[in-house]
Tab-separated table of C-alpha atoms in Angstrom:
chain	number	residue	atom	x	y	z
A	85	MET	CA	-116.217	176.760	24.118
A	86	ALA	CA	-119.380	179.160	23.558
A	87	ASP	CA	-119.092	182.482	22.199
A	88	ASP	CA	-119.518	184.085	25.834
A	89	ASP	CA	-116.547	182.675	27.301
A	90	ILE	CA	-113.865	184.567	28.480
A	91	ARG	CA	-110.150	183.063	28.634
A	92	PRO	CA	-107.662	183.741	31.020
A	93	ARG	CA	-105.253	186.455	30.571
A	94	GLU	CA	-108.554	188.190	28.674
A	95	VAL	CA	-109.522	191.607	30.196
A	96	ALA	CA	-113.268	192.914	30.222
A	97	VAL	CA	-113.807	196.564	30.805
A	98	PRO	CA	-117.522	197.925	31.807
A	99	LEU	CA	-119.316	198.744	28.479
A	100	PRO	CA	-120.839	202.611	28.276
A	101	ALA	CA	-124.392	202.831	29.498
A	102	VAL	CA	-125.709	203.902	26.287
A	103	THR	CA	-125.128	203.450	22.558
A	104	ASP	CA	-124.235	206.861	20.881
A	105	VAL	CA	-125.869	206.401	17.424
A	106	GLY	CA	-128.138	203.128	15.588
A	107	VAL	CA	-127.351	200.741	12.654
A	108	TYR	CA	-130.241	199.495	10.903
A	109	PHE	CA	-130.230	195.802	9.477
A	110	ILE	CA	-130.413	196.252	5.647
A	111	GLY	CA	-130.380	192.729	4.935
A	112	ARG	CA	-129.105	189.127	5.308
A	113	ILE	CA	-125.872	186.993	4.918
A	114	HIS	CA	-126.434	183.519	3.923
A	115	THR	CA	-123.486	180.952	3.956
A	116	PRO	CA	-122.727	177.700	4.667
A	117	TRP	CA	-121.655	178.048	8.133
A	118	ALA	CA	-123.965	177.415	11.271
A	119	SER	CA	-121.899	178.184	14.135
A	120	ARG	CA	-118.560	180.101	14.831
A	121	ALA	CA	-116.910	177.422	14.662
A	122	ASP	CA	-118.150	176.402	11.154
A	123	CYS	CA	-116.405	179.504	9.560
A	124	PRO	CA	-113.349	180.076	7.956
A	125	ARG	CA	-110.715	182.112	9.559
A	126	ALA	CA	-110.868	184.448	6.719
A	127	GLY	CA	-113.118	184.825	3.136
A	128	ASP	CA	-111.427	183.495	-0.107
A	129	ALA	CA	-112.653	185.305	-3.008
A	130	GLU	CA	-110.886	183.218	-4.987
A	131	ASN	CA	-111.880	179.773	-3.987
A	132	GLY	CA	-114.455	179.937	-1.207
A	133	PRO	CA	-117.597	179.065	-1.361
A	134	GLU	CA	-120.478	181.004	-3.105
A	135	CYS	CA	-122.839	182.924	-0.528
A	136	THR	CA	-125.984	185.341	-1.005
A	137	ILE	CA	-126.457	188.763	0.081
A	138	VAL	CA	-130.202	189.397	0.390
A	139	VAL	CA	-130.881	193.111	0.590
A	140	ALA	CA	-134.204	194.355	2.225
A	141	GLU	CA	-137.109	195.771	-0.090
A	142	ARG	CA	-136.631	199.017	1.340
A	143	TRP	CA	-133.183	199.524	0.050
A	144	ARG	CA	-133.326	197.330	-3.236
A	145	GLN	CA	-132.962	200.285	-5.630
A	146	ALA	CA	-129.685	201.372	-3.834
A	147	LEU	CA	-128.290	198.527	-5.703
A	148	THR	CA	-128.751	200.817	-9.069
A	149	GLY	CA	-125.625	200.638	-11.000
A	150	LEU	CA	-123.920	197.777	-9.480
A	151	GLU	CA	-123.861	195.601	-12.812
A	152	GLY	CA	-120.367	195.546	-13.398
A	153	GLN	CA	-118.713	195.817	-10.067
A	154	ALA	CA	-116.392	192.761	-10.138
A	155	GLU	CA	-115.728	193.496	-6.444
A	156	LEU	CA	-117.720	195.177	-3.551
A	157	GLN	CA	-116.471	195.742	0.484
A	158	VAL	CA	-119.284	194.140	2.705
A	159	LEU	CA	-119.671	195.533	6.227
A	160	TYR	CA	-121.594	193.133	8.211
A	161	TRP	CA	-122.775	193.181	12.093
A	162	MET	CA	-121.260	190.187	13.904
A	163	ASN	CA	-124.192	189.536	16.565
A	164	ARG	CA	-123.452	186.677	18.539
A	165	ALA	CA	-119.846	188.359	19.508
A	166	ARG	CA	-119.572	190.172	22.868
A	167	ARG	CA	-118.210	193.516	23.224
A	168	ASP	CA	-116.356	194.533	26.348
A	169	LEU	CA	-113.142	192.513	25.655
A	170	VAL	CA	-109.774	194.801	25.435
A	171	ILE	CA	-107.311	191.991	25.803
A	172	GLN	CA	-108.207	188.627	24.120
A	173	ALA	CA	-106.041	185.763	23.915
A	174	PRO	CA	-106.716	183.705	20.606
A	175	ARG	CA	-106.375	180.282	21.222
A	176	GLN	CA	-103.781	179.357	18.513
A	177	ASN	CA	-100.779	180.964	19.677
A	178	GLY	CA	-100.725	181.197	23.126
A	179	THR	CA	-99.896	185.423	23.238
A	180	ILE	CA	-102.332	187.993	24.306
A	181	LEU	CA	-102.989	190.987	21.869
A	182	GLY	CA	-105.362	194.105	22.304
A	183	THR	CA	-108.679	193.910	20.591
A	184	PHE	CA	-107.684	196.857	17.623
A	185	ALA	CA	-104.665	194.262	16.715
A	186	LEU	CA	-107.119	191.416	16.117
A	187	ARG	CA	-109.513	190.841	13.357
A	188	SER	CA	-111.830	188.993	15.884
A	189	PRO	CA	-115.693	189.486	15.922
A	190	VAL	CA	-115.153	190.483	19.529
A	191	ARG	CA	-114.501	194.105	19.390
A	192	PRO	CA	-116.856	197.259	20.866
A	193	ASN	CA	-118.253	197.779	17.684
A	194	PRO	CA	-118.503	194.364	16.107
A	195	ILE	CA	-118.423	195.334	12.513
A	196	ALA	CA	-116.960	193.223	9.794
A	197	SER	CA	-115.357	194.235	6.399
A	198	SER	CA	-114.767	191.709	3.585
A	199	VAL	CA	-113.951	192.395	0.067
A	200	VAL	CA	-115.910	189.996	-1.998
A	201	ALA	CA	-115.970	188.700	-5.926
A	202	VAL	CA	-119.728	189.638	-7.539
A	203	LEU	CA	-120.739	186.476	-9.357
A	204	GLY	CA	-124.169	187.760	-10.138
A	205	ILE	CA	-126.868	189.570	-8.919
A	206	ASP	CA	-130.660	189.045	-9.564
A	207	GLY	CA	-133.292	191.625	-8.270
A	208	ALA	CA	-131.839	191.975	-4.612
A	209	THR	CA	-129.588	188.994	-3.907
A	210	LEU	CA	-126.170	189.026	-4.474
A	211	ARG	CA	-124.142	186.032	-5.357
A	212	VAL	CA	-120.452	186.526	-4.086
A	213	ARG	CA	-117.156	184.606	-2.826
A	214	GLY	CA	-115.198	185.648	-0.126
A	215	LEU	CA	-117.313	186.055	3.046
A	216	ASP	CA	-116.363	184.228	5.955
A	217	CYS	CA	-119.644	184.409	8.883
A	218	ILE	CA	-122.264	182.925	9.961
A	219	ASP	CA	-125.534	182.333	7.903
A	220	GLY	CA	-128.237	184.455	8.712
A	221	THR	CA	-125.825	187.455	9.822
A	222	PRO	CA	-127.328	190.789	9.471
A	223	LEU	CA	-125.558	193.055	6.469
A	224	ILE	CA	-124.958	196.951	7.087
A	225	ASP	CA	-123.474	198.414	3.819
A	226	LEU	CA	-122.219	197.456	0.498
A	227	LYS	CA	-119.652	199.497	-0.728
A	228	PRO	CA	-117.399	199.555	-3.946
A	229	HIS	CA	-114.268	198.317	-3.635
A	230	ARG	CA	-111.346	200.988	-3.275
A	231	ARG	CA	-108.230	199.716	-3.352
A	232	ALA	CA	-105.442	199.894	-0.577
A	233	VAL	CA	-103.148	203.052	-1.956
A	234	ALA	CA	-100.184	201.655	-0.518
A	235	VAL	CA	-100.309	198.673	-3.114
A	236	GLN	CA	-98.724	199.955	-6.087
A	237	PRO	CA	-100.139	197.626	-9.060
A	238	GLY	CA	-97.682	197.017	-11.979
A	239	PRO	CA	-99.202	197.473	-15.803
A	240	ASP	CA	-100.506	194.017	-15.525
A	241	GLU	CA	-102.660	194.852	-12.361
A	242	LEU	CA	-103.650	198.255	-13.922
A	243	SER	CA	-105.718	196.947	-17.062
A	244	ALA	CA	-107.568	193.750	-14.580
A	245	GLN	CA	-108.574	196.739	-12.095
A	246	GLN	CA	-112.713	198.070	-12.781
A	247	PRO	CA	-113.225	201.997	-12.436
A	248	VAL	CA	-114.872	202.699	-8.977
A	249	PRO	CA	-117.093	205.545	-8.389
A	250	CYS	CA	-115.998	207.096	-5.202
A	251	ARG	CA	-117.219	210.722	-5.776
A	252	THR	CA	-119.372	212.162	-3.030
A	253	LYS	CA	-121.207	215.419	-3.386
A	254	ASP	CA	-119.551	216.747	-0.147
A	255	ASP	CA	-115.941	216.307	-1.991
A	256	GLU	CA	-116.956	218.509	-4.353
A	257	PRO	CA	-115.968	222.122	-4.578
A	258	GLY	CA	-117.962	224.656	-4.108
B	54	MET	CA	-125.334	223.071	-0.960
B	55	ALA	CA	-126.172	222.352	2.665
B	56	ASP	CA	-125.716	218.737	3.970
B	57	ASP	CA	-129.345	217.816	3.913
B	58	ASP	CA	-130.176	218.912	0.237
B	59	ILE	CA	-131.610	216.386	-2.217
B	60	ARG	CA	-130.938	216.803	-5.900
B	61	PRO	CA	-133.364	216.693	-8.522
B	62	ARG	CA	-133.612	212.652	-9.277
B	63	GLU	CA	-132.055	211.770	-6.281
B	64	VAL	CA	-134.600	209.131	-4.434
B	65	ALA	CA	-134.999	208.925	-0.663
B	66	VAL	CA	-136.797	205.948	1.350
B	67	PRO	CA	-138.660	206.320	4.548
B	68	LEU	CA	-136.193	205.314	7.468
B	69	PRO	CA	-137.013	202.463	9.655
B	70	ALA	CA	-139.230	203.513	12.540
B	71	VAL	CA	-136.044	201.925	14.832
B	72	THR	CA	-133.010	200.949	14.751
B	73	ASP	CA	-131.850	197.409	15.253
B	74	VAL	CA	-128.632	197.627	17.210
B	75	GLY	CA	-126.303	200.519	19.069
B	76	VAL	CA	-123.052	201.518	18.284
B	77	TYR	CA	-120.462	203.171	20.439
B	78	PHE	CA	-118.079	206.173	19.650
B	79	ILE	CA	-114.861	204.888	20.874
B	80	GLY	CA	-112.667	207.977	20.321
B	81	ARG	CA	-112.372	210.688	17.914
B	82	ILE	CA	-110.239	211.048	14.063
B	83	HIS	CA	-108.736	214.828	14.102
B	84	THR	CA	-107.811	216.377	10.775
B	85	PRO	CA	-107.306	219.749	8.959
B	86	TRP	CA	-110.565	220.024	7.747
B	87	ALA	CA	-113.277	221.832	9.240
B	88	SER	CA	-116.504	221.220	6.828
B	89	ARG	CA	-116.984	218.601	4.063
B	90	ALA	CA	-116.278	220.940	1.250
B	91	ASP	CA	-112.798	221.110	2.459
B	92	CYS	CA	-112.182	217.351	2.595
B	93	PRO	CA	-110.455	215.372	0.067
B	94	ARG	CA	-112.078	213.060	-2.230
B	95	ALA	CA	-110.240	210.037	-0.451
B	96	GLY	CA	-107.684	209.561	1.830
B	97	ASP	CA	-103.984	209.762	1.111
B	98	ALA	CA	-102.154	207.617	2.977
B	99	GLU	CA	-99.040	208.156	1.138
B	100	ASN	CA	-98.796	212.195	0.850
B	101	GLY	CA	-101.758	212.992	2.701
B	102	PRO	CA	-101.205	215.479	5.868
B	103	GLU	CA	-100.647	214.051	9.262
B	104	CYS	CA	-103.958	213.218	11.487
B	105	THR	CA	-104.563	211.653	14.842
B	106	ILE	CA	-106.749	209.172	15.964
B	107	VAL	CA	-107.590	209.385	19.869
B	108	VAL	CA	-109.026	206.413	21.560
B	109	ALA	CA	-111.226	207.137	24.593
B	110	GLU	CA	-109.452	205.865	27.991
B	111	ARG	CA	-112.010	203.303	28.275
B	112	TRP	CA	-110.417	201.624	25.284
B	113	ARG	CA	-106.932	202.075	25.513
B	114	GLN	CA	-105.606	198.948	26.389
B	115	ALA	CA	-107.388	197.692	23.487
B	116	LEU	CA	-104.289	199.249	21.496
B	117	THR	CA	-101.826	196.638	22.831
B	118	GLY	CA	-99.318	194.977	20.398
B	119	LEU	CA	-100.337	197.697	17.359
B	120	GLU	CA	-96.925	198.765	17.909
B	121	GLY	CA	-94.748	197.898	14.358
B	122	GLN	CA	-98.324	197.705	12.640
B	123	ALA	CA	-97.368	199.792	9.418
B	124	GLU	CA	-101.201	200.110	7.874
B	125	LEU	CA	-104.368	200.170	10.184
B	126	GLN	CA	-108.253	199.625	8.975
B	127	VAL	CA	-110.074	202.804	10.569
B	128	LEU	CA	-113.939	202.769	10.921
B	129	TYR	CA	-115.608	205.789	11.510
B	130	TRP	CA	-118.805	207.446	11.591
B	131	MET	CA	-120.132	209.975	8.971
B	132	ASN	CA	-122.569	211.754	11.723
B	133	ARG	CA	-123.633	214.924	9.382
B	134	ALA	CA	-124.761	212.284	6.171
B	135	ARG	CA	-128.464	212.134	5.813
B	136	ARG	CA	-129.173	208.053	5.727
B	137	ASP	CA	-132.300	207.769	3.361
B	138	LEU	CA	-131.104	208.124	-0.266
B	139	VAL	CA	-130.995	205.104	-2.604
B	140	ILE	CA	-130.362	206.950	-5.406
B	141	GLN	CA	-127.946	209.886	-5.907
B	142	ALA	CA	-126.972	212.111	-8.557
B	143	PRO	CA	-123.072	213.084	-7.853
B	144	ARG	CA	-122.871	216.363	-9.408
B	145	GLN	CA	-119.731	215.936	-11.514
B	146	ASN	CA	-120.577	213.593	-13.950
B	147	GLY	CA	-124.646	213.972	-14.587
B	148	THR	CA	-125.366	210.211	-13.901
B	149	ILE	CA	-127.475	209.050	-10.958
B	150	LEU	CA	-126.373	205.647	-9.021
B	151	GLY	CA	-127.732	203.553	-6.260
B	152	THR	CA	-126.028	204.202	-2.897
B	153	PHE	CA	-124.716	200.606	-2.653
B	154	ALA	CA	-122.447	201.402	-5.928
B	155	LEU	CA	-120.917	204.652	-4.583
B	156	ARG	CA	-118.854	205.674	-1.433
B	157	SER	CA	-120.326	208.514	-0.742
B	158	PRO	CA	-121.015	209.607	3.146
B	159	VAL	CA	-125.143	209.197	2.476
B	160	ARG	CA	-126.226	205.708	3.313
B	161	PRO	CA	-128.523	203.705	5.325
B	162	ASN	CA	-125.513	203.355	7.813
B	163	PRO	CA	-123.044	205.893	6.964
B	164	ILE	CA	-119.881	203.978	8.088
B	165	ALA	CA	-116.935	204.803	6.217
B	166	SER	CA	-113.771	202.385	6.193
B	167	SER	CA	-110.232	204.271	5.225
B	168	VAL	CA	-106.554	202.209	5.188
B	169	VAL	CA	-104.160	204.451	7.040
B	170	ALA	CA	-100.392	204.695	7.257
B	171	VAL	CA	-99.575	204.008	10.967
B	172	LEU	CA	-96.681	206.962	11.307
B	173	GLY	CA	-96.517	206.790	15.297
B	174	ILE	CA	-98.140	205.464	18.337
B	175	ASP	CA	-98.343	207.682	22.046
B	176	GLY	CA	-100.634	206.330	24.568
B	177	ALA	CA	-104.061	206.498	23.238
B	178	THR	CA	-103.080	208.943	20.639
B	179	LEU	CA	-102.282	207.249	16.831
B	180	ARG	CA	-100.454	209.852	14.234
B	181	VAL	CA	-101.497	208.585	10.620
B	182	ARG	CA	-102.070	209.274	7.050
B	183	GLY	CA	-104.664	208.430	4.937
B	184	LEU	CA	-107.873	210.225	6.212
B	185	ASP	CA	-110.265	212.179	4.053
B	186	CYS	CA	-112.908	213.326	7.205
B	187	ILE	CA	-113.728	216.274	9.390
B	188	ASP	CA	-111.921	217.160	12.099
B	189	GLY	CA	-113.980	215.710	15.170
B	190	THR	CA	-115.335	212.548	13.388
B	191	PRO	CA	-116.203	209.701	15.728
B	192	LEU	CA	-113.994	206.684	15.736
B	193	ILE	CA	-115.682	203.524	15.931
B	194	ASP	CA	-113.496	200.343	14.845
B	195	LEU	CA	-109.285	200.041	14.439
B	196	LYS	CA	-108.183	196.671	12.722
B	197	PRO	CA	-105.167	195.072	10.781
B	198	HIS	CA	-105.833	195.841	7.522
B	199	ARG	CA	-106.130	192.667	5.455
B	200	ARG	CA	-105.405	193.295	1.871
B	201	ALA	CA	-107.866	192.460	-0.822
B	202	VAL	CA	-106.945	189.094	-2.017
B	203	ALA	CA	-107.629	189.748	-6.045
B	204	VAL	CA	-104.894	191.858	-5.828
B	205	GLN	CA	-101.342	190.086	-7.316
B	206	PRO	CA	-98.392	192.122	-6.191
B	207	GLY	CA	-95.554	192.274	-8.263
B	208	PRO	CA	-91.735	191.196	-6.887
B	209	ASP	CA	-91.458	195.403	-6.296
B	210	GLU	CA	-94.434	195.334	-4.310
B	211	LEU	CA	-93.646	192.247	-1.810
B	212	SER	CA	-90.846	193.816	-0.453
B	213	ALA	CA	-92.175	196.906	0.757
B	214	GLN	CA	-95.582	195.040	2.392
B	215	GLN	CA	-95.596	194.845	6.440
B	216	PRO	CA	-96.404	191.651	7.793
B	217	VAL	CA	-100.112	191.410	8.696
B	218	PRO	CA	-101.412	188.931	11.620
B	219	CYS	CA	-104.800	187.975	9.590
B	220	ARG	CA	-102.511	187.605	6.250
B	221	THR	CA	-104.081	186.160	3.742
B	222	LYS	CA	-102.747	183.461	1.225
B	223	ASP	CA	-102.851	185.751	-1.666
B	224	ASP	CA	-100.386	188.215	0.282
B	225	GLU	CA	-98.121	185.582	0.577
B	226	PRO	CA	-94.405	185.740	-1.577
B	227	GLY	CA	-94.880	182.280	-4.111
């Protein structure tokens, strides 16, 4: 099935005439997968294959201080996905679901978020594990991973966690 | 300090002449905070104040099937942040860090990602807990939350977890 096909019971809406703001592609992601059919359903940061993230030269300095981060949140743009479906019919289970109830690439803004394990950083190239996207996918952001607050780690988990610098100038008093 | 100020030792780069792709604002987020100085340093999905997410009418059907989701990942656009800093100097600790080593709103693509607890859904309005942004912030995506694979919850945590459509094997007991 081509990426642009629509299935029975799926619902599309007219897209707005213009977008509201622009995104810069700040690098490229390289994976073993040439098509969406080849991609796994979710990345596996423990056992998935090694992938690389190449940050564009303009943004290279923004990697300063990432050494020692065991995990990163990666945002990327799923540039082959249609954007106009509000109801989707994932083939595997026969039900229909709203787009916001799915992590499908097909959504108004096809932005994916994955948490990856960092294996190494060499210049502007990061070796990581945990991605699930097509080779050549545009990178749009890298962030320290902030763990979900609902998880209450026990003592064993706490000791394994890395400190995450989440501070921003805007968060400061005054 | 105004949002656009640059501090000593911070480094800006020239932005590309054009963006690569466009984002639709698909709704608005309403919070108790009128300015960035008022916002908390991070959202608190357990004890933070109730906030609302209002999805634009065009995308309302995409909420189908979200009932019963205890948590959602919310992506939003931090539209007041400058985008050209690669090195930042958060005031509180005197060090400098690359933008990708921070979760600061100041970044090439000012996209924030938060995991929220869902308190209720009424039409196109979601009541949630766990946001940290300014009132009126543009919404760009909602997704089921996929827990980080590196978290190995103990027995107490497992009982509190909700099923997520895109489960990873690490979320599952055993």
